[in-house]
JSON list of C-alpha atoms in Angstrom, two decimals:
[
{"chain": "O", "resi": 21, "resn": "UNK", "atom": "CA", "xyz": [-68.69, -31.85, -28.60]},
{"chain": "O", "resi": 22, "resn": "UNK", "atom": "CA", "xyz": [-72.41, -31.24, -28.22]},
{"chain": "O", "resi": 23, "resn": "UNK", "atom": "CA", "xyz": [-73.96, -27.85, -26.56]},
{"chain": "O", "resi": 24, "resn": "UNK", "atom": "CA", "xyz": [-74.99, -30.01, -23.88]},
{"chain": "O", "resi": 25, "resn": "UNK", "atom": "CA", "xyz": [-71.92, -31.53, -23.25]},
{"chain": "O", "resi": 26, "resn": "UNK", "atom": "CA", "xyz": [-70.29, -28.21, -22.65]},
{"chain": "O", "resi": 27, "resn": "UNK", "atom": "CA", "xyz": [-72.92, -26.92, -20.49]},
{"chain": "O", "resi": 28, "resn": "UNK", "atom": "CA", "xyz": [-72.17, -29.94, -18.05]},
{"chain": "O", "resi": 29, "resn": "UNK", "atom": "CA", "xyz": [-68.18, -29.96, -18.57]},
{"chain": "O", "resi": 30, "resn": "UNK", "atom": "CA", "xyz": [-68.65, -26.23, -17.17]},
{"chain": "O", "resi": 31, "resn": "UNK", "atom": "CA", "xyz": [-70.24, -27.38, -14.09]},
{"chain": "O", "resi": 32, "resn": "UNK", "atom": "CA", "xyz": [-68.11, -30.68, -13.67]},
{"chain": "O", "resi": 33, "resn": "UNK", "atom": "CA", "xyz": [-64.63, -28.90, -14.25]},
{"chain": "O", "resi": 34, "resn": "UNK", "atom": "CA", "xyz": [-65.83, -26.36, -10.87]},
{"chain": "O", "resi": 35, "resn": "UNK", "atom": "CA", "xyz": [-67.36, -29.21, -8.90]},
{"chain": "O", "resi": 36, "resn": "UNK", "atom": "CA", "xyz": [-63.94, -30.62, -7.53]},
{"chain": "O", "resi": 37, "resn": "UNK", "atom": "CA", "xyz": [-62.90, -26.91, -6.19]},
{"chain": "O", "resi": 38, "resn": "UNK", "atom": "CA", "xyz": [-66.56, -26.95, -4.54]},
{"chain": "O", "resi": 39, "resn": "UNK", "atom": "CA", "xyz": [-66.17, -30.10, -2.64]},
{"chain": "O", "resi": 40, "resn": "UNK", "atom": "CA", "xyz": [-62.72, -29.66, -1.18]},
{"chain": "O", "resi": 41, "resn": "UNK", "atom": "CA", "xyz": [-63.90, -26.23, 0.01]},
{"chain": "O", "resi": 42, "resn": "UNK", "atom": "CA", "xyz": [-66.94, -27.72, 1.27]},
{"chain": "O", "resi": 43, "resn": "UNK", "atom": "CA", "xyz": [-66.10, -31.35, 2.40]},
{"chain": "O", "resi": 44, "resn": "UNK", "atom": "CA", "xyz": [-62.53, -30.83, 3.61]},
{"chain": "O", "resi": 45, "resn": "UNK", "atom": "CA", "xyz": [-62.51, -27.10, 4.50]},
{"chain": "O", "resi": 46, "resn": "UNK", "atom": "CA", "xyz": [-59.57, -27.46, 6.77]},
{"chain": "O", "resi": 47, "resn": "UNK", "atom": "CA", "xyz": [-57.18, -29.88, 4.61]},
{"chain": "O", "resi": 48, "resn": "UNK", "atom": "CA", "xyz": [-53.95, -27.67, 4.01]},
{"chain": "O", "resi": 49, "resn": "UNK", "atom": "CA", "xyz": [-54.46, -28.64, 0.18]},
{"chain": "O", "resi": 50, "resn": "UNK", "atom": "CA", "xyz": [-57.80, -27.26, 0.06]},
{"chain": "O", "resi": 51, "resn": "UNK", "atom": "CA", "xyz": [-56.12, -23.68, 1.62]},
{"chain": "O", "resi": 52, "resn": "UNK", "atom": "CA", "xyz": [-53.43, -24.10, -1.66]},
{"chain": "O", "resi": 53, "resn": "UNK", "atom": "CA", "xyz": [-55.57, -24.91, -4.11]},
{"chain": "O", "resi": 54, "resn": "UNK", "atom": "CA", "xyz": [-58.85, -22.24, -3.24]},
{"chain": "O", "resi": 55, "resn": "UNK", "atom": "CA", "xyz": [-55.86, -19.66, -2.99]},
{"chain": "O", "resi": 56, "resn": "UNK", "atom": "CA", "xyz": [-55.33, -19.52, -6.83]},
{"chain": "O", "resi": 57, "resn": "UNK", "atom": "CA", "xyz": [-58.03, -17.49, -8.24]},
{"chain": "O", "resi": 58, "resn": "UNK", "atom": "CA", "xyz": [-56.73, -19.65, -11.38]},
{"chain": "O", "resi": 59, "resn": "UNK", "atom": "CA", "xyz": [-59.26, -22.37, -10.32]},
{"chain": "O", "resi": 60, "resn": "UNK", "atom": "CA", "xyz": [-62.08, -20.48, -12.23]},
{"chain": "O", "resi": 61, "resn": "UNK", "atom": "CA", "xyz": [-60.06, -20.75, -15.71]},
{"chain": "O", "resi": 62, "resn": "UNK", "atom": "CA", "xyz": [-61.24, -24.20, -16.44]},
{"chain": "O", "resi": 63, "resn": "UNK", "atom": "CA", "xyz": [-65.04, -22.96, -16.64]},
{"chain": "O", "resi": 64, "resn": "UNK", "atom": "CA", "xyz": [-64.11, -20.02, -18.09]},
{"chain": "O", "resi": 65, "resn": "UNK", "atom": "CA", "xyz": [-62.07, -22.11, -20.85]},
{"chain": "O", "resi": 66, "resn": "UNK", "atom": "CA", "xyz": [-65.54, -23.59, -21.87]},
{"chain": "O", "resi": 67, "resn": "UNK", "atom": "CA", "xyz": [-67.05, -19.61, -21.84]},
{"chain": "O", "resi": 68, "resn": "UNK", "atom": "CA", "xyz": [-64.37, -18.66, -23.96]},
{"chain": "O", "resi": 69, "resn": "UNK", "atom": "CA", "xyz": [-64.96, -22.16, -26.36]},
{"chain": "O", "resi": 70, "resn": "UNK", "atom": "CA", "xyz": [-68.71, -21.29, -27.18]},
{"chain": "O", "resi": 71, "resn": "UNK", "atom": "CA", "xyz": [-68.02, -17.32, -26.40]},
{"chain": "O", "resi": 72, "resn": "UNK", "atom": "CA", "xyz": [-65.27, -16.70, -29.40]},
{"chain": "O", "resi": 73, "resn": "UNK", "atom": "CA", "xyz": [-67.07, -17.76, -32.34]},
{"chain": "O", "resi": 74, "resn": "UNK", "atom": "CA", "xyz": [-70.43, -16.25, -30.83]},
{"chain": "O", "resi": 75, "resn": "UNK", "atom": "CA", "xyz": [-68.30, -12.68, -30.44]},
{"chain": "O", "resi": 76, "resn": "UNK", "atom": "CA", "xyz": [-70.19, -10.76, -33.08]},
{"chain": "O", "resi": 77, "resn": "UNK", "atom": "CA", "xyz": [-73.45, -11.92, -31.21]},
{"chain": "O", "resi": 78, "resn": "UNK", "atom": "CA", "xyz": [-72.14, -10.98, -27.77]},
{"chain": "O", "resi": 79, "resn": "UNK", "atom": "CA", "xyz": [-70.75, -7.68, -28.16]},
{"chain": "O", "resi": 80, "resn": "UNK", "atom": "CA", "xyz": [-74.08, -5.83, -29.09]},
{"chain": "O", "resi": 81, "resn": "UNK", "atom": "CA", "xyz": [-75.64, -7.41, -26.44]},
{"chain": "O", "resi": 82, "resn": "UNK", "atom": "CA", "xyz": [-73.19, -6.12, -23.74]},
{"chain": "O", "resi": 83, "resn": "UNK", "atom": "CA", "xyz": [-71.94, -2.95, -25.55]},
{"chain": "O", "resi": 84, "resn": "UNK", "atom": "CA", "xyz": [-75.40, -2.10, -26.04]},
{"chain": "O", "resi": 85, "resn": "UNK", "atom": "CA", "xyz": [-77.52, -4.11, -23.37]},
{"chain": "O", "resi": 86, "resn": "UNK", "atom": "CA", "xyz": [-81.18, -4.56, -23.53]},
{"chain": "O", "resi": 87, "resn": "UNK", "atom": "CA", "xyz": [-83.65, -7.35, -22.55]},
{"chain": "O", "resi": 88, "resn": "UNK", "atom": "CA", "xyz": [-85.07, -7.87, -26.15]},
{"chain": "O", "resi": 89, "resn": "UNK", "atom": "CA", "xyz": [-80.90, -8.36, -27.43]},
{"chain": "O", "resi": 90, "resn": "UNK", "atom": "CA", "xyz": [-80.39, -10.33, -24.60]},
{"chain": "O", "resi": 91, "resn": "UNK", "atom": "CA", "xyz": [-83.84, -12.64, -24.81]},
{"chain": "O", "resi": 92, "resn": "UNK", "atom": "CA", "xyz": [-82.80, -13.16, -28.79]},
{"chain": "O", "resi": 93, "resn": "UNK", "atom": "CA", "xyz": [-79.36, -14.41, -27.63]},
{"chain": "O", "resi": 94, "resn": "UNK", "atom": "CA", "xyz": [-80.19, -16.47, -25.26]},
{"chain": "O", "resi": 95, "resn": "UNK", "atom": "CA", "xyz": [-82.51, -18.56, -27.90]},
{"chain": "O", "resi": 96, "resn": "UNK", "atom": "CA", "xyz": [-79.37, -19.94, -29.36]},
{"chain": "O", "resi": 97, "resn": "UNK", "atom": "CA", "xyz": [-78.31, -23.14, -27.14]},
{"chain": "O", "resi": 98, "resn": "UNK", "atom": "CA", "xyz": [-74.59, -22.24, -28.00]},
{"chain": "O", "resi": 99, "resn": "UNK", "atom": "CA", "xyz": [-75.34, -19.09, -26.30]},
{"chain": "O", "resi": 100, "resn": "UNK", "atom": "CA", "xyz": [-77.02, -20.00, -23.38]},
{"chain": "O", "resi": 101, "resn": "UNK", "atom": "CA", "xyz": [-74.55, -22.10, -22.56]},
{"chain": "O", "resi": 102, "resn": "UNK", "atom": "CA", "xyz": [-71.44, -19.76, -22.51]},
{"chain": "O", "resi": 103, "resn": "UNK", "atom": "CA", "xyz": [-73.46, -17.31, -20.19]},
{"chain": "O", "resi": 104, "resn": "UNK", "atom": "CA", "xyz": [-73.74, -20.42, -17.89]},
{"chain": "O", "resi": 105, "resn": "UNK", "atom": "CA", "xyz": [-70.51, -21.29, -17.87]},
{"chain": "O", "resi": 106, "resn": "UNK", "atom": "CA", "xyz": [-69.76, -17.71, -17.01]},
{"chain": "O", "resi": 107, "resn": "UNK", "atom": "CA", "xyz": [-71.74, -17.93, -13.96]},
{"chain": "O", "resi": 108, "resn": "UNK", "atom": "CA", "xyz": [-70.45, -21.31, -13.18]},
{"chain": "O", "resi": 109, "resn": "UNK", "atom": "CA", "xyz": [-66.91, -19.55, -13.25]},
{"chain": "O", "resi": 110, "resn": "UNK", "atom": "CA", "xyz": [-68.55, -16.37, -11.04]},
{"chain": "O", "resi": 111, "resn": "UNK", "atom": "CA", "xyz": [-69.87, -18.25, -8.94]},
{"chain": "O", "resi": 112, "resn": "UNK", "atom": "CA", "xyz": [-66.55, -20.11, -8.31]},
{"chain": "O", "resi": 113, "resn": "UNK", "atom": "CA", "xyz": [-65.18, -17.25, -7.67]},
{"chain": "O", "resi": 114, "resn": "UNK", "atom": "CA", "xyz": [-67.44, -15.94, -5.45]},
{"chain": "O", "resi": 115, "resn": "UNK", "atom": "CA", "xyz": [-67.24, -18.69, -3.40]},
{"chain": "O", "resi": 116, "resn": "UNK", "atom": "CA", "xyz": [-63.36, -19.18, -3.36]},
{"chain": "O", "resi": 117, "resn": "UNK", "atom": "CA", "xyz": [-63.53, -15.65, -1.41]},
{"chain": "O", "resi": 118, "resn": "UNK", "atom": "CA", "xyz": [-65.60, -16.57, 1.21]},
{"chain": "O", "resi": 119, "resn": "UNK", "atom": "CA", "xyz": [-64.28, -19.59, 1.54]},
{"chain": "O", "resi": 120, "resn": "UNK", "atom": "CA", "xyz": [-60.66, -18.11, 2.13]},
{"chain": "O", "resi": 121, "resn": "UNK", "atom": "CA", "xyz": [-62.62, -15.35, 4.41]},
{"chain": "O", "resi": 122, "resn": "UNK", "atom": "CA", "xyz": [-64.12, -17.53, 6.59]},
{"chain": "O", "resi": 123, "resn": "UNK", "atom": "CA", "xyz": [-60.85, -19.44, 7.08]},
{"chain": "O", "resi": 124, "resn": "UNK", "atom": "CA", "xyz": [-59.14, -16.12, 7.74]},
{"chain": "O", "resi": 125, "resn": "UNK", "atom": "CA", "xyz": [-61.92, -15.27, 10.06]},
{"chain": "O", "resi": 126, "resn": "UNK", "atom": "CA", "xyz": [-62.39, -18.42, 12.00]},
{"chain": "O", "resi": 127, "resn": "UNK", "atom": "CA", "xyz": [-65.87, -19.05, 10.94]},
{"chain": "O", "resi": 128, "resn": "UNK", "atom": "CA", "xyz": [-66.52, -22.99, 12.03]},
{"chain": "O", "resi": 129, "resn": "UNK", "atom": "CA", "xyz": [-66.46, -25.48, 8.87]},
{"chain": "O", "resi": 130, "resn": "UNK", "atom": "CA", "xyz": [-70.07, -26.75, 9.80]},
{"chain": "O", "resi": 131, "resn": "UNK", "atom": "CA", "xyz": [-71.61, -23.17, 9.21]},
{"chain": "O", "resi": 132, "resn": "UNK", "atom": "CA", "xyz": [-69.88, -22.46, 6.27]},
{"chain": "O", "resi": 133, "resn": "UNK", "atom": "CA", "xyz": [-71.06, -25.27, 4.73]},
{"chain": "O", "resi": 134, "resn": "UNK", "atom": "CA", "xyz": [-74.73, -24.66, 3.94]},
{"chain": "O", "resi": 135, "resn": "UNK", "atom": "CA", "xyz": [-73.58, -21.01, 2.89]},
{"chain": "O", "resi": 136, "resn": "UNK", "atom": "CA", "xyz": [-71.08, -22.87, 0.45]},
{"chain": "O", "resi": 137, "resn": "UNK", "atom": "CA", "xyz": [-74.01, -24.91, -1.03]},
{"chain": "O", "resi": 138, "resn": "UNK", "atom": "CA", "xyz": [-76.40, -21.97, -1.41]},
{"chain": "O", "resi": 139, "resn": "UNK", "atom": "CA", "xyz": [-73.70, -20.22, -2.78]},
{"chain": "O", "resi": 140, "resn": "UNK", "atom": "CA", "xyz": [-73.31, -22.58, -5.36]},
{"chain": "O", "resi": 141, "resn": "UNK", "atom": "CA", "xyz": [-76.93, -22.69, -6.15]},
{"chain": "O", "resi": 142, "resn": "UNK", "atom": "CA", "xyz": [-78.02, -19.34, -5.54]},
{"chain": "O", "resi": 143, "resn": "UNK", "atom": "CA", "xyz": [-75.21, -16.77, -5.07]},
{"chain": "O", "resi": 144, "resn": "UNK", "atom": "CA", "xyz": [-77.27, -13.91, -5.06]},
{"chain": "O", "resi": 145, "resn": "UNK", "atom": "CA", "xyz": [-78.35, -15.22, -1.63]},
{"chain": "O", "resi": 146, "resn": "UNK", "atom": "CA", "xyz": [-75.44, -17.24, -0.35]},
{"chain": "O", "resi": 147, "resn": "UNK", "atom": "CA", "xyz": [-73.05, -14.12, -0.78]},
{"chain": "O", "resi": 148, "resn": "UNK", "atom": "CA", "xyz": [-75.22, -11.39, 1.49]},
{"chain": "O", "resi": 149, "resn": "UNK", "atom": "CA", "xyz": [-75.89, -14.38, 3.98]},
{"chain": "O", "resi": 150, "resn": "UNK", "atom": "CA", "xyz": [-72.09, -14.56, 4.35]},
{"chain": "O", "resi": 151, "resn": "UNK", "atom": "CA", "xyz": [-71.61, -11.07, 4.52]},
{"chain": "O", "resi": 152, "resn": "UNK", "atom": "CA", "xyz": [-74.18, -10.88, 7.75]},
{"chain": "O", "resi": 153, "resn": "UNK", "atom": "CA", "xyz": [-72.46, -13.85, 9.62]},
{"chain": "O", "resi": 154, "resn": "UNK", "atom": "CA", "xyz": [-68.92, -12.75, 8.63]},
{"chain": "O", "resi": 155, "resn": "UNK", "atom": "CA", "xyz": [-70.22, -9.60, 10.35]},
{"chain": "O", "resi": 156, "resn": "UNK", "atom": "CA", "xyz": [-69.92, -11.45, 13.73]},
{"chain": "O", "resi": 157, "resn": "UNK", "atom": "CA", "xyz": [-65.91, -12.38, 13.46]},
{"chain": "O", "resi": 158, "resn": "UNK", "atom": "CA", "xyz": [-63.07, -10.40, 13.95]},
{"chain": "O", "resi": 159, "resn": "UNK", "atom": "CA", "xyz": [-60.24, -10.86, 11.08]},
{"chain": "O", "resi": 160, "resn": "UNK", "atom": "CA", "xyz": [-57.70, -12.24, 12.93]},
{"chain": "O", "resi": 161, "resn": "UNK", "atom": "CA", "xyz": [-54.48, -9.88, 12.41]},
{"chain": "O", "resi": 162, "resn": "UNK", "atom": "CA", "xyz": [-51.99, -12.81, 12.79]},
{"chain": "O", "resi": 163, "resn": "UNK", "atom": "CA", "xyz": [-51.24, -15.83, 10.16]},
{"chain": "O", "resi": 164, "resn": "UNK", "atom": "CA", "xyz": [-53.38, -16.04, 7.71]},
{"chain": "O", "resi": 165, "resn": "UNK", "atom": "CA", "xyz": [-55.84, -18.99, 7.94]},
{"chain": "O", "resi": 166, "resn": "UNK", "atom": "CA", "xyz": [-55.50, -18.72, 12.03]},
{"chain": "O", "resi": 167, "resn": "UNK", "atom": "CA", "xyz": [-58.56, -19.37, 13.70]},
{"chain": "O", "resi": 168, "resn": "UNK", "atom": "CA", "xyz": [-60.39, -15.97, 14.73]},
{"chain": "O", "resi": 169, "resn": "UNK", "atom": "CA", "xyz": [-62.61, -15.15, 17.87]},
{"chain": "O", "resi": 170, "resn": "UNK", "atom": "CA", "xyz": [-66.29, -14.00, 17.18]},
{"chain": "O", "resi": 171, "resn": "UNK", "atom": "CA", "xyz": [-66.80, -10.34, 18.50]},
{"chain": "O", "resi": 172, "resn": "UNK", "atom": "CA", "xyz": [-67.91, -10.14, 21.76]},
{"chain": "O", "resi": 173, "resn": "UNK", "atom": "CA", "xyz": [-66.21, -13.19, 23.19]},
{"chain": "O", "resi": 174, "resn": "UNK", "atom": "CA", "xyz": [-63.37, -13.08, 25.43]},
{"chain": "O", "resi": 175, "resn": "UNK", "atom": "CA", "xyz": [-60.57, -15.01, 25.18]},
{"chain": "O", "resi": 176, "resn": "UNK", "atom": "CA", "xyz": [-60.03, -16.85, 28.88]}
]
């Protein structure tokens, strides 16, 4: 399989998890399926692929990090694309958790769904945007995936 092949396989094998947490949020399945933190193995699977035989590459570049060893690295394709697939599976991750926090929480679907998308684009900003809106919700004690009041409201 080609280098380019694997760098879209990475993002194709997490797109499924991102649309049932975005599109059906509230489908029981969804709730089953984000609760495995197994669900970022199959982009990590393609890390691992392009990462193994690149190992003696890797390792001086993490053990020993600089932006010169990581700038030559990242001029090999192969390369490149395991780092991506890595973030593909971070980002997967990432998003699983505030996905099953803003269930847990209460937060409404139609909210959490423009955080989901910038997530998957840009975590470094989806992630902090979540943290100030999850700010705003209690954790509701009881059953997990119960719906959750926002603080300040009063029940009636």
């Amino acid at each position: 399989m080609s280098t380019s092949s694997w760098f879209s396989l990475s993002f194709y094998l997490a797109a499924p998890f991102w649309a049932l947490m975005i599109l059906a949020p509230t489908w029981k399945v969804t709730r089953r399926i984000a609760g495995s933190p197994l669900i970022v193995l199959p982009a990590l699977a393609v890390n691992l692929v392009l990462l193994v035989p690149l190992f003696a590459d890797f390792w001086p570049v993490v053990s020993r990090p600089s932006l010169t060893g990581l700038q030559h690295l990242v001029a090999s394709p192969e390369a490149l694309t395991a780092l991506w697939a890595q973030i593909i599976a971070w980002d997967l991750f990432l998003g699983r958790w505030i996905y099953l926090d803003s269930r847990e929480r209460g937060v409404h679907p139609l909210l959490m769904a423009p955080i989901m998308v910038l997530t998957i684009l840009l975590s470094p900003l989806g992630f902090p945007l979540y943290l100030a809106i999850r700010l705003a919700y209690r954790q509701n004690p009881g059953v997990a995936g119960a719906t959750a009041r926002p603080v300040g409201r009063t029940m009636a």
